[in-house]
Coordinates of C-alpha atoms and ligand atoms in Angstrom, one line a residue:
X406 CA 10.0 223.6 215.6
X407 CA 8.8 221.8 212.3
X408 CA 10.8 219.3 210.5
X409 CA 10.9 220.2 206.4
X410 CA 11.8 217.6 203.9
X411 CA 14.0 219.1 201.9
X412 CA 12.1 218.6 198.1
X413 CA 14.2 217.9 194.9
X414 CA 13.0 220.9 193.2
X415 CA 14.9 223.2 195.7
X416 CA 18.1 221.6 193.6
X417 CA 18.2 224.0 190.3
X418 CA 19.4 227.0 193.3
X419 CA 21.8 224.0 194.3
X420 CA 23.4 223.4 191.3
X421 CA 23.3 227.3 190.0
X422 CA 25.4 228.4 193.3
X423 CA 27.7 225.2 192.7
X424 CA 28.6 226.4 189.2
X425 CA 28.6 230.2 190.0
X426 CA 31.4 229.1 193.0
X427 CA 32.7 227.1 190.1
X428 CA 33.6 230.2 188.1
X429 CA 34.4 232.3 190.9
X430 CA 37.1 229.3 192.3
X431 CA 38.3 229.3 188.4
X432 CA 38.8 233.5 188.6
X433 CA 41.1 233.1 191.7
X434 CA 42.7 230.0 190.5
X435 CA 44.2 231.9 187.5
X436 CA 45.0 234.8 189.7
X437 CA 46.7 232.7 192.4
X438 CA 48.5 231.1 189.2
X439 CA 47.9 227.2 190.7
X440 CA 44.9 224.8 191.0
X441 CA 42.9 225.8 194.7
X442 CA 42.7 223.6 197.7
X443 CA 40.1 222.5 200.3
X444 CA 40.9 221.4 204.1
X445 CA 38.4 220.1 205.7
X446 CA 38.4 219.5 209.7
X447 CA 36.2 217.0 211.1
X448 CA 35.5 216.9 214.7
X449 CA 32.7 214.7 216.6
X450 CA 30.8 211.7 215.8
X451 CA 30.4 209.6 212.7
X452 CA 27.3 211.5 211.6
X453 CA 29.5 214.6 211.3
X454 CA 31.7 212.2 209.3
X455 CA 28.9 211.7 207.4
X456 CA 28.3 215.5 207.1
X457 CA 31.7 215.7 206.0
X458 CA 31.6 213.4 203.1
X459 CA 28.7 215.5 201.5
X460 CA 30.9 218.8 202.1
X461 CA 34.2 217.4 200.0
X462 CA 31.4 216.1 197.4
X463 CA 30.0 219.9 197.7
X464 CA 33.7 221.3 197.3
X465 CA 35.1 219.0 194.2
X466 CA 32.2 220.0 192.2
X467 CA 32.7 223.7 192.8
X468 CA 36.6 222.5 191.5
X469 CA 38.7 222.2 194.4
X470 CA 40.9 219.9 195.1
X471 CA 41.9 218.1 198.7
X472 CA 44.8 219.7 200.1
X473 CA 47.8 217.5 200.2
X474 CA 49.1 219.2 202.8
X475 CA 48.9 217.0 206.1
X476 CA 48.2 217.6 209.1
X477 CA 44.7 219.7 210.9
X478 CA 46.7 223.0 210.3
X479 CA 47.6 222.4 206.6
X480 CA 46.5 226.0 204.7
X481 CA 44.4 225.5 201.8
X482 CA 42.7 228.0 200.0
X483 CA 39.2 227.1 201.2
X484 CA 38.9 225.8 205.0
X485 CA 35.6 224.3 206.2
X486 CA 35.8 223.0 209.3
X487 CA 33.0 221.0 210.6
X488 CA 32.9 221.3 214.7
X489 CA 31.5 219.1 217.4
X490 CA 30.1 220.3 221.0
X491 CA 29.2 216.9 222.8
X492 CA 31.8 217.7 225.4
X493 CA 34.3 220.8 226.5
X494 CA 37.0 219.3 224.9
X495 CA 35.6 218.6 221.5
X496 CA 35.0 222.3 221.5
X497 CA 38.2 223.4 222.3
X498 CA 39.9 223.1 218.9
X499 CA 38.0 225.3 217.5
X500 CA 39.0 228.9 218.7
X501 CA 42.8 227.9 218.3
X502 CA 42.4 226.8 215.3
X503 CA 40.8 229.8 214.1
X504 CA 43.8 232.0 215.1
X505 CA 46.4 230.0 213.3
X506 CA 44.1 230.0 210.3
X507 CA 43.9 234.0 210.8
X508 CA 47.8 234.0 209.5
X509 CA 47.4 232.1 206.7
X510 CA 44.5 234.6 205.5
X511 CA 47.1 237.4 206.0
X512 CA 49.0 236.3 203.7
X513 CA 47.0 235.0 201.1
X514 CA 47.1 231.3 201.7
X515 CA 43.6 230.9 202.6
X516 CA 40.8 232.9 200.8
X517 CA 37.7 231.3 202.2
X518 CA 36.8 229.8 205.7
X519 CA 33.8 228.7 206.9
X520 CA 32.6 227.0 210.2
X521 CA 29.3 224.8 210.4
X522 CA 28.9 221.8 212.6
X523 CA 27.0 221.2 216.1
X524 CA 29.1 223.8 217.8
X525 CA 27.6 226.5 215.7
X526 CA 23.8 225.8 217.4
X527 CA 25.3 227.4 220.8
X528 CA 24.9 231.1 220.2
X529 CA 27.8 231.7 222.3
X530 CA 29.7 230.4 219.9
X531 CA 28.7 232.3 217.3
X532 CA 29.2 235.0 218.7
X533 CA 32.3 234.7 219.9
X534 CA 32.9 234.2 216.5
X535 CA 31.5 237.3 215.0
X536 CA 33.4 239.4 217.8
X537 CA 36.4 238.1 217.6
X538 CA 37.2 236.1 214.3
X539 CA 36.0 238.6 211.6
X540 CA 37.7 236.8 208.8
X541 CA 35.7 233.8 208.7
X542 CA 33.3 234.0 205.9
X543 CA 30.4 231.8 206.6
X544 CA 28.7 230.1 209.7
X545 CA 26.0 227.9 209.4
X546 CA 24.3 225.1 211.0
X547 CA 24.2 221.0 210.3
X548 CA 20.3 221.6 210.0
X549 CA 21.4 223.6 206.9
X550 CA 24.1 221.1 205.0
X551 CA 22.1 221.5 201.8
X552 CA 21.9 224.6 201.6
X553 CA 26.2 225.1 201.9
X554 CA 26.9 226.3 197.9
X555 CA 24.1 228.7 198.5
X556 CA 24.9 230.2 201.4
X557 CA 28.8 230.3 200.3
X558 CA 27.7 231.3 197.4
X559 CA 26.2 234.6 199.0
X560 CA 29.1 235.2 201.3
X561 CA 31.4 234.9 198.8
X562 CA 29.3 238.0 197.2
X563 CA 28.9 239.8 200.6
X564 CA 32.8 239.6 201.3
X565 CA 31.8 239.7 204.8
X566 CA 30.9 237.2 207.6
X567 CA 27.7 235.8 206.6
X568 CA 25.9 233.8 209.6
X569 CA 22.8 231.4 208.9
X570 CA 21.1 229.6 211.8
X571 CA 18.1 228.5 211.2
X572 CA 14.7 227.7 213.3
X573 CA 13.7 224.6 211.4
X574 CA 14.7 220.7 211.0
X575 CA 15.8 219.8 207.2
X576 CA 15.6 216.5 206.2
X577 CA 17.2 215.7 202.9
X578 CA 17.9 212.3 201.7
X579 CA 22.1 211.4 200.5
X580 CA 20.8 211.4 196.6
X581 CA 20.7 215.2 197.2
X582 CA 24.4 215.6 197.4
X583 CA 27.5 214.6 195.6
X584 CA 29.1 212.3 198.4
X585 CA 33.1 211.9 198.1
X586 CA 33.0 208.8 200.5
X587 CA 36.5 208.7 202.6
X588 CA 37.3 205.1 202.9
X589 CA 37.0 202.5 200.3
X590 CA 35.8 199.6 202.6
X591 CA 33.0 201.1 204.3
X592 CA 30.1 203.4 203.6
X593 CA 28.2 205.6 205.7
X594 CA 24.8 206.1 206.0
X595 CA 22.7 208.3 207.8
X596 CA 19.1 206.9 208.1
X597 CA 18.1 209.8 210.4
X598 CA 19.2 212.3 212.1
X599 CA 18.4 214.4 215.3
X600 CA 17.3 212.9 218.7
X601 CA 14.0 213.6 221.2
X602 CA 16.0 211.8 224.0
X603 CA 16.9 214.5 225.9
X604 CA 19.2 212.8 228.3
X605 CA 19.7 215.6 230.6
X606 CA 23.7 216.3 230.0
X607 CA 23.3 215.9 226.2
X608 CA 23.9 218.3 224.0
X609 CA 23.0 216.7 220.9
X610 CA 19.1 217.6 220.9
X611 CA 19.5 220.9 220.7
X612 CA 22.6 220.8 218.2
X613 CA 20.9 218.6 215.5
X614 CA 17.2 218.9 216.0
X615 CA 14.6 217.2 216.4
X616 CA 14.5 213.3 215.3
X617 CA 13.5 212.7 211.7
X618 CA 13.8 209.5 209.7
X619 CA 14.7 209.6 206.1
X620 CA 12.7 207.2 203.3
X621 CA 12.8 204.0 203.7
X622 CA 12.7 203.6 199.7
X623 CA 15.5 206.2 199.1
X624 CA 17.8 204.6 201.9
X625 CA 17.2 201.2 200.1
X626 CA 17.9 202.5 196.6
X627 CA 21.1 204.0 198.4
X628 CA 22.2 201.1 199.7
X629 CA 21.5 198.9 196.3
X630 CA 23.8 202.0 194.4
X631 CA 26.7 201.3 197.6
X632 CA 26.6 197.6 197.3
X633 CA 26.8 198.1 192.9
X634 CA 29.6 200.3 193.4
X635 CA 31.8 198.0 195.3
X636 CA 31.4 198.6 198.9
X637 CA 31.6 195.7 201.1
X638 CA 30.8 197.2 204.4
X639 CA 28.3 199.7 205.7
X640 CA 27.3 201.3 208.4
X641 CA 23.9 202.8 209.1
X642 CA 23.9 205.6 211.7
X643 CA 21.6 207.5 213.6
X644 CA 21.5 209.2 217.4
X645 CA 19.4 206.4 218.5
X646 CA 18.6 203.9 214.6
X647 CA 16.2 202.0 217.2
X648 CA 13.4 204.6 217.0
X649 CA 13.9 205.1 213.1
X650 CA 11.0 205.8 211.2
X651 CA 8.7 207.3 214.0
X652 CA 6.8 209.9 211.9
X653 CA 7.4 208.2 208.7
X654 CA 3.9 206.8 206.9
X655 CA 5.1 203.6 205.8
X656 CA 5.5 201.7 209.5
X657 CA 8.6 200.5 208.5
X658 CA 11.3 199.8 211.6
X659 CA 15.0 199.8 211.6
X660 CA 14.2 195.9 212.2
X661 CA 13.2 196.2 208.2
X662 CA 15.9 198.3 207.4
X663 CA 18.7 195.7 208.8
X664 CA 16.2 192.7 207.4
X665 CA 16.2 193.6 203.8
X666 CA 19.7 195.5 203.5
X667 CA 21.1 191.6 205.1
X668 CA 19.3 190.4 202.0
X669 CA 21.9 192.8 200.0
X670 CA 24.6 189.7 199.4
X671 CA 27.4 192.0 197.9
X672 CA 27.4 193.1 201.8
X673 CA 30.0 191.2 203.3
X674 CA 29.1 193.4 206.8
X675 CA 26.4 195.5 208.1
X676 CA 27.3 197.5 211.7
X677 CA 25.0 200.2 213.2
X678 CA 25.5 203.0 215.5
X679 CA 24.4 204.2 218.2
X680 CA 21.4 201.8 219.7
X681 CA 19.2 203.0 223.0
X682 CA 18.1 200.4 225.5
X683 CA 14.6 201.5 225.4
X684 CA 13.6 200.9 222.1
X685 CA 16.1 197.9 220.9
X686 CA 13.6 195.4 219.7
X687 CA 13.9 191.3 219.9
X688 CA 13.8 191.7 216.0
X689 CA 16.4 193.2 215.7
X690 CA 18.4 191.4 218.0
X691 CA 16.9 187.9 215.9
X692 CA 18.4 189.4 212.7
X693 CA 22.0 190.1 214.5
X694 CA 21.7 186.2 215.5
X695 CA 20.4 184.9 212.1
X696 CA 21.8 186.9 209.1
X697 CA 25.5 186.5 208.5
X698 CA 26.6 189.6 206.9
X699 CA 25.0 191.8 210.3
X700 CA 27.4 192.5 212.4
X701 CA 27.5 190.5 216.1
X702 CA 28.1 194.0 217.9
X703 CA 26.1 195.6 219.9
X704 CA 26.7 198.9 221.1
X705 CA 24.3 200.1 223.6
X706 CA 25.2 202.6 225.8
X707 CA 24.7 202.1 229.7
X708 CA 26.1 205.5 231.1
X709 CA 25.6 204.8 234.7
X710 CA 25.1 201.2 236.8
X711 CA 22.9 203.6 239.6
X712 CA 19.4 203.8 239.3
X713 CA 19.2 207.2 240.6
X714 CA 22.0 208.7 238.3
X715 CA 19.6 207.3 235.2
X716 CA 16.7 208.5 236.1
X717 CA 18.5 212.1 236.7
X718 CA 20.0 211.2 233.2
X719 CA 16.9 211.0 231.9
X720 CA 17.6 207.6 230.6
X721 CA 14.2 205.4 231.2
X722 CA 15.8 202.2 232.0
X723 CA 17.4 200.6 234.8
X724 CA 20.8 199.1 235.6
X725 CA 18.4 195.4 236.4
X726 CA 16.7 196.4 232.7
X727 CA 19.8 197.1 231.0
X728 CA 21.3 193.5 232.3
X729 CA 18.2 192.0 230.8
X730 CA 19.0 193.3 227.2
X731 CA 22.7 192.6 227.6
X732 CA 21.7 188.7 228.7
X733 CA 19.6 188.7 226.0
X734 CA 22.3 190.4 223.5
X735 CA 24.4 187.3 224.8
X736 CA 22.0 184.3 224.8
X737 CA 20.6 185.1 221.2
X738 CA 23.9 186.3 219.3
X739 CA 26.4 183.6 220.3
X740 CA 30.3 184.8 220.8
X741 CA 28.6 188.5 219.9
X742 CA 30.3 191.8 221.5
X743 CA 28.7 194.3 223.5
X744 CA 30.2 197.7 224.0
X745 CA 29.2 200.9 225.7
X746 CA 29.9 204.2 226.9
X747 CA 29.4 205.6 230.6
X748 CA 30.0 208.8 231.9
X749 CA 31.9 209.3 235.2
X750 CA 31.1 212.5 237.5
X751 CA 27.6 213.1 236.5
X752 CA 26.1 215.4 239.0
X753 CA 25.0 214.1 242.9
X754 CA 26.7 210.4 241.6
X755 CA 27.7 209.2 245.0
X756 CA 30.6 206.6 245.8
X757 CA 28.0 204.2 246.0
X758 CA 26.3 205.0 242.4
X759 CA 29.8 204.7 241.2
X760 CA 30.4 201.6 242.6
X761 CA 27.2 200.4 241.2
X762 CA 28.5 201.4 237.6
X763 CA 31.4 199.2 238.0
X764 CA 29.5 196.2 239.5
X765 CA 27.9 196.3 236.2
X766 CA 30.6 196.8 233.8
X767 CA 32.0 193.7 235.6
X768 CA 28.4 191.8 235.2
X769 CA 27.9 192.8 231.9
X770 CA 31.9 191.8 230.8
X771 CA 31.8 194.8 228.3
X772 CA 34.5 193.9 225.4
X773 CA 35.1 197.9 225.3
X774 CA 33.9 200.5 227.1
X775 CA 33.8 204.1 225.9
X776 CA 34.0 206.1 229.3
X777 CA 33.5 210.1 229.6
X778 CA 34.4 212.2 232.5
X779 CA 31.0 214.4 232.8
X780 CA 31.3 217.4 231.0
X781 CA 29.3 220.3 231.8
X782 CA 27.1 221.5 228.3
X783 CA 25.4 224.9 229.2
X784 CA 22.0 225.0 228.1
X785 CA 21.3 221.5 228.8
X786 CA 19.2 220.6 232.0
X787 CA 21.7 218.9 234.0
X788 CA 24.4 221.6 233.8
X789 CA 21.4 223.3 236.4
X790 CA 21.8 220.8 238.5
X791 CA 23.6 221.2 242.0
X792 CA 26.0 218.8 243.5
X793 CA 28.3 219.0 240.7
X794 CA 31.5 216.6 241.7
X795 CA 35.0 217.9 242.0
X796 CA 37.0 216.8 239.1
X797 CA 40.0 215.4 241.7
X798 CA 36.9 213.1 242.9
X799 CA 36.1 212.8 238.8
X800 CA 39.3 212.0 237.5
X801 CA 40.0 209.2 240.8
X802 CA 36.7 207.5 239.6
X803 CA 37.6 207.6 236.3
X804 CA 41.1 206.0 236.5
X805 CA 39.5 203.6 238.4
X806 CA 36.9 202.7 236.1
X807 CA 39.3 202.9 233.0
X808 CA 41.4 200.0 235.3
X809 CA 38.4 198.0 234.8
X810 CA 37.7 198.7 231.5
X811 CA 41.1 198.3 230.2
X812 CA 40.9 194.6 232.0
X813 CA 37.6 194.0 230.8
X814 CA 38.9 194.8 227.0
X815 CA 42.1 192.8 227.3
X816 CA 39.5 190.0 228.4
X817 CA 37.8 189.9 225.7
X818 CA 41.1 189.9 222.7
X819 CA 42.8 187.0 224.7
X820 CA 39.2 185.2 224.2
X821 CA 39.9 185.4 220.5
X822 CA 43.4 183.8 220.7
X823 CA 44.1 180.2 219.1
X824 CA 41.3 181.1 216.8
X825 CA 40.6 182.0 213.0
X826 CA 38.1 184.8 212.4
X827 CA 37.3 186.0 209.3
X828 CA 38.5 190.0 208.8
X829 CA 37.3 192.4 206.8
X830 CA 41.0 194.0 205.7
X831 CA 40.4 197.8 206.5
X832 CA 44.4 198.6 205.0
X833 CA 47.7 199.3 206.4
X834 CA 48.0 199.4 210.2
X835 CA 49.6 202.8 211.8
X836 CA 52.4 200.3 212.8
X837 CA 53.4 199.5 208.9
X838 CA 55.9 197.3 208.7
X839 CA 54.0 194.7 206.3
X840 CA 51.3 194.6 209.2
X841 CA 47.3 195.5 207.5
X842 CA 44.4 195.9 209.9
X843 CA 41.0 195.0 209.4
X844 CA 38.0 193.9 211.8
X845 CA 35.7 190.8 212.9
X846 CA 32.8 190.4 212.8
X847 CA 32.5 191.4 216.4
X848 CA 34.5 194.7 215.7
X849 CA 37.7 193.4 217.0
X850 CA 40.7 195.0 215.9
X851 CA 43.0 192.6 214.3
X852 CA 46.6 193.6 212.9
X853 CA 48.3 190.7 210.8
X854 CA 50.7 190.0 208.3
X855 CA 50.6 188.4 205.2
X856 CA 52.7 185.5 204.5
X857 CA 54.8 185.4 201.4
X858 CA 52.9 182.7 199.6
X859 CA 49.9 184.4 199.6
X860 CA 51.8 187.5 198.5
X861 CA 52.9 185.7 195.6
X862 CA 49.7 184.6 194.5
X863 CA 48.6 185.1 191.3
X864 CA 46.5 188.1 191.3
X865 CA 47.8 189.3 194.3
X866 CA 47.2 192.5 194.4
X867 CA 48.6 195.2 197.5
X868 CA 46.1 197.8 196.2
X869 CA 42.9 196.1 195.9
X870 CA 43.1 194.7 199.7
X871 CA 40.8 197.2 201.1
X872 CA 37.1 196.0 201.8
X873 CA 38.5 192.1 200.9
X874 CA 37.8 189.5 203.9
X875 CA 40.4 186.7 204.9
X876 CA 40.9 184.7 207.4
X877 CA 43.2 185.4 210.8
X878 CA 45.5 183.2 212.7
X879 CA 44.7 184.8 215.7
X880 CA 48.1 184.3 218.2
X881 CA 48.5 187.1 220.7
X882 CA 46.4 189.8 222.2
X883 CA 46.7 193.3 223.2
X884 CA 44.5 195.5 225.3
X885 CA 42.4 196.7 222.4
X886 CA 43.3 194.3 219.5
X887 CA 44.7 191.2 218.9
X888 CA 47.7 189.8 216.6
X889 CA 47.7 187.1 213.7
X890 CA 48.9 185.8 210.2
X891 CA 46.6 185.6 207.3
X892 CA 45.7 181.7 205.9
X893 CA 43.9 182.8 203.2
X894 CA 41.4 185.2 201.1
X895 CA 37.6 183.8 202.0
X896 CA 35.6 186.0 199.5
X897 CA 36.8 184.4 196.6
X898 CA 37.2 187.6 194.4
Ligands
LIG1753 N1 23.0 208.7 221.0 C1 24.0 207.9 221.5 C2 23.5 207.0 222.6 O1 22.6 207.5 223.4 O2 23.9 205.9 222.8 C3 25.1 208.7 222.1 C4 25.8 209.7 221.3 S1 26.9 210.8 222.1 C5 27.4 211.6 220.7 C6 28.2 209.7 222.6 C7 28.4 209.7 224.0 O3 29.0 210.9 224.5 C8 27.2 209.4 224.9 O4 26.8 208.1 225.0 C9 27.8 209.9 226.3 O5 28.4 208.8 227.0 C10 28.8 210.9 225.9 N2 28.4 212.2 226.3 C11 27.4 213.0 225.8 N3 27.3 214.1 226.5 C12 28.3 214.1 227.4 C13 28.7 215.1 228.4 N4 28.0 216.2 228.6 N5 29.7 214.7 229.2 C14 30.4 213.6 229.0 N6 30.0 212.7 228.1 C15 29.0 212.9 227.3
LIG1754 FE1 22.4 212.4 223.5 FE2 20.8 210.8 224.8 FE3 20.2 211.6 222.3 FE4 22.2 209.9 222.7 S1 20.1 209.5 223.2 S2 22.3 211.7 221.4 S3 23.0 210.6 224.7 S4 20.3 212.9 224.1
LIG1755 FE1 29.4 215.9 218.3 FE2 27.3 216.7 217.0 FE3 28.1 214.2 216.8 S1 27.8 217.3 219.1 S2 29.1 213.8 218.8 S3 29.2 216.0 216.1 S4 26.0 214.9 216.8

């Protein structure tokens, strides 16, 4: 399979099936008598968040507005939904959601649905798709993201299911889209995609290609545009940002990424995700230490404390190796956080291996740990494999492991109590009540209130709080965040 970067010139087609959609939308607008809606459904990782951003950009220029409808199941006139497959239950959604949108085309709510995502790389899928869910219009795959107004374009004209997989691995860099960027504090940014890791129950590899890094030049100009337009925080993502550039002609590393996007001042934080112990350089770890506005969390997934389960992982590192990095992690970037994700159940994991995972969770002292019970992904190698555990034996482990884990995080908040750490304000916690959240530096999550007279500032302004840092009071802790009272705005805007 050969990786393609996708070149500018391919944009006239681009922009020609964005305004034909634009006149067609504008034709069924009059008819439906009322401006038309999108809904977009986001399932997965950040990087389909990502995705996602460059769809609603895609979707307002061809005129449609977000749906103001809440809720996943909100009809609109034009439903994208944008699917994940890392584990059984991320595909799940899916099919139901198909069949409650199937009413809405009945009767006239929804005129348009398409389905793109990971999911749609597993020609089961697909299939089951074309068998039993006639209606939708279009299928495609992430590979294919700039290439969306085109191929809606044509299945708008074929007025039947039009389904586009394709053989090769696109590379086009964010200038290529309209981008509708969902929060107002932080900004994605892809800086590759795809992965060659192969870890033997992943998915991921064969859902977004192979690994290709995009310019170093373009990200930088991206990030210089981000940083001008007000963002305080971003977040450069990538399967594995570690190996970026491999393939690339300039040499440059994700170590010169983070090194000259730290230099970026208007950055008040820069986080990463997601970071592979076999290729995290000292470098790297030297700039979390040094610069200020990079983020002090690393998170570096472990997946098993066993030896034996790794190497049948396919991960090439062991649970000795892995404590090396996390000492290192802890020695260089003083009062940093280290967070990870392990999966429980893999095949043949013994008792023992299992015990070995939580010796090191304990060793380590994770500050969160994202845990998985193993999920079988067919196609991948390890869903071959025999000795498959029974999930009664799966789900014990995994409440046992989530005991330690939940420990481990509470651990880590009532560290932060008695102390003031500046927070990036994020908005209005789910709890309202006058109560904002926002994170460290470390990625805590901190809820707190704001005093009166700070509220009656001058220039106080309840709107405008988004992407601001202050300082926490920090006074009580929870198992995944911690509590506090704002002293005061440290950014000085
Ligand atoms: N590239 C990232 C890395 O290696 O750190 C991981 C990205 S993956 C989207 C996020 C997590 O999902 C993995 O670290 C793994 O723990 C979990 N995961 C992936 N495949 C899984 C499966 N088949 N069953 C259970 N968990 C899985
Ligand atoms: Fe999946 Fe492994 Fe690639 Fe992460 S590094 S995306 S776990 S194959
Ligand atoms: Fe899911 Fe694809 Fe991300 S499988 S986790 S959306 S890369």
């Amino acid at each position: 399979m050969s990786v393609i970067r996708v070149d500018n010139s391919e944009r006239a087609g681009f922009e020609t099936a964005l305004e034909e959609l634009k006149g067609f939308f504008s034709e069924l607008s009059k008819e439906k008598g009322r401006p038309l809606t999108y809904n977009l459904l986001t399932y997965g990782c950040q990087l389909n968040e990502s995705d996602s951003e460059k769809l609603a950009g895609m979707l307002s220029d061809m005129g449609l507005e977000k749906s103001s409808q809440s809720g996943e199941l909100a009809p609109a006139d034009v439903v994208v939904m944008n699917t994940c497959s890392v584990r059984e239950n991320a595909d799940k959604h899916l099919f139901g959601n198909l069949g409650v949108f199937k009413s809405f085309c009945k009767n006239g709510d929804t005129s348009v649905i398409a389905v793109c995502g990971c999911m749609m790389k597993v020609p089961e899928n697909v299939n089951k798709i074309k068998s039993s869910y006639p209606y939708v219009n279009l299928v495609f795959d992430p590979q294919q993201l700039h290439r969306f107004p085109i191929l809606l374009r044509d299945a708008v004209r074929k007025q039947k299911l039009s389904v586009s997989i394709c053989g090769e691995d696109y590379i086009a860099e964010d200038s290529y889209f309209p981008i509708e960027r969902q929060r107002r504090f932080r900004a994605l940014v892809p800086i590759m995609y795809g992965c060659n890791n192969f870890c033997t129950y992943c998915i991921v590899p064969y859902a977004r290609g192979r690994e290709r890094s995009r310019s170093f030049s373009e990200i930088m100009k991206e990030l210089e545009d981000i940083a001008s337009q007000g963002y305080r925080e971003v977040m450069l993502l990538g399967q594995n940002v570690n190996s970026y550039g491999k393939g690339n002609e300039d040499g440059k590393t994700f170590a010169d990424i983070l090194d000259e996007a730290s230099k970026i001042t208007e950055f008040s934080r820069i986080r990463f995700m997601s970071s592979h112990p076999k290729d995290l350089s000292d470098r790297v770890i030297k700039i979390m230490a040094e610069r200020p506005n990079v983020e002090k969390h690393l998170h570096l997934a472990l997946q098993s404390g066993s030896d034996a389960v790794l190497k049948r992982m396919n991960r090439p590192y062991t649970a000795e190796g892995y404590m090396r990095i996390a000492d290192n992690f802890r020695n260089m970037v003083k009062g940093g956080s280290l967070t990870t994700d392990i999966i429980v159940g893999f095949p043949g994991e013994t008792e023992e291996d299992f015990v070995k995972t939580l010796e090191i969770c304990k060793r380590a002292a994770f500050d969160a740990c994202f845990t998985f019970q193993y999920s079988i992904r067919p196609g991948t190698k390890a869903a071959e494999f025999p000795d498959q555990i029974p999930s009664d034996v799966v789900t014990e482990r995994f409440g046992r492991l989530t005991e330690l884990t939940n420990a481990l995080s509470e651990e880590s908040c009532k560290r932060l109590v008695g102390q003031t750490k500046e927070v990036l304000i994020e908005g209005i916690s789910k709890a309202g009540n006058g109560v904002y959240t926002g994170r460290t530096i470390t990625n805590h999550l901190v809820n707190f209130t704001i005093p009166d007279e700070i509220r009656n500032q001058e220039g106080f302004c309840e709107d405008s709080l988004e992407g601001r840092l202050c300082n926490v009071d920090i006074q009580y802790s929870r198992p995944y965040s911690v509590d506090g009272v704002m002293e005061r705005f440290t950014d000085g805007e």
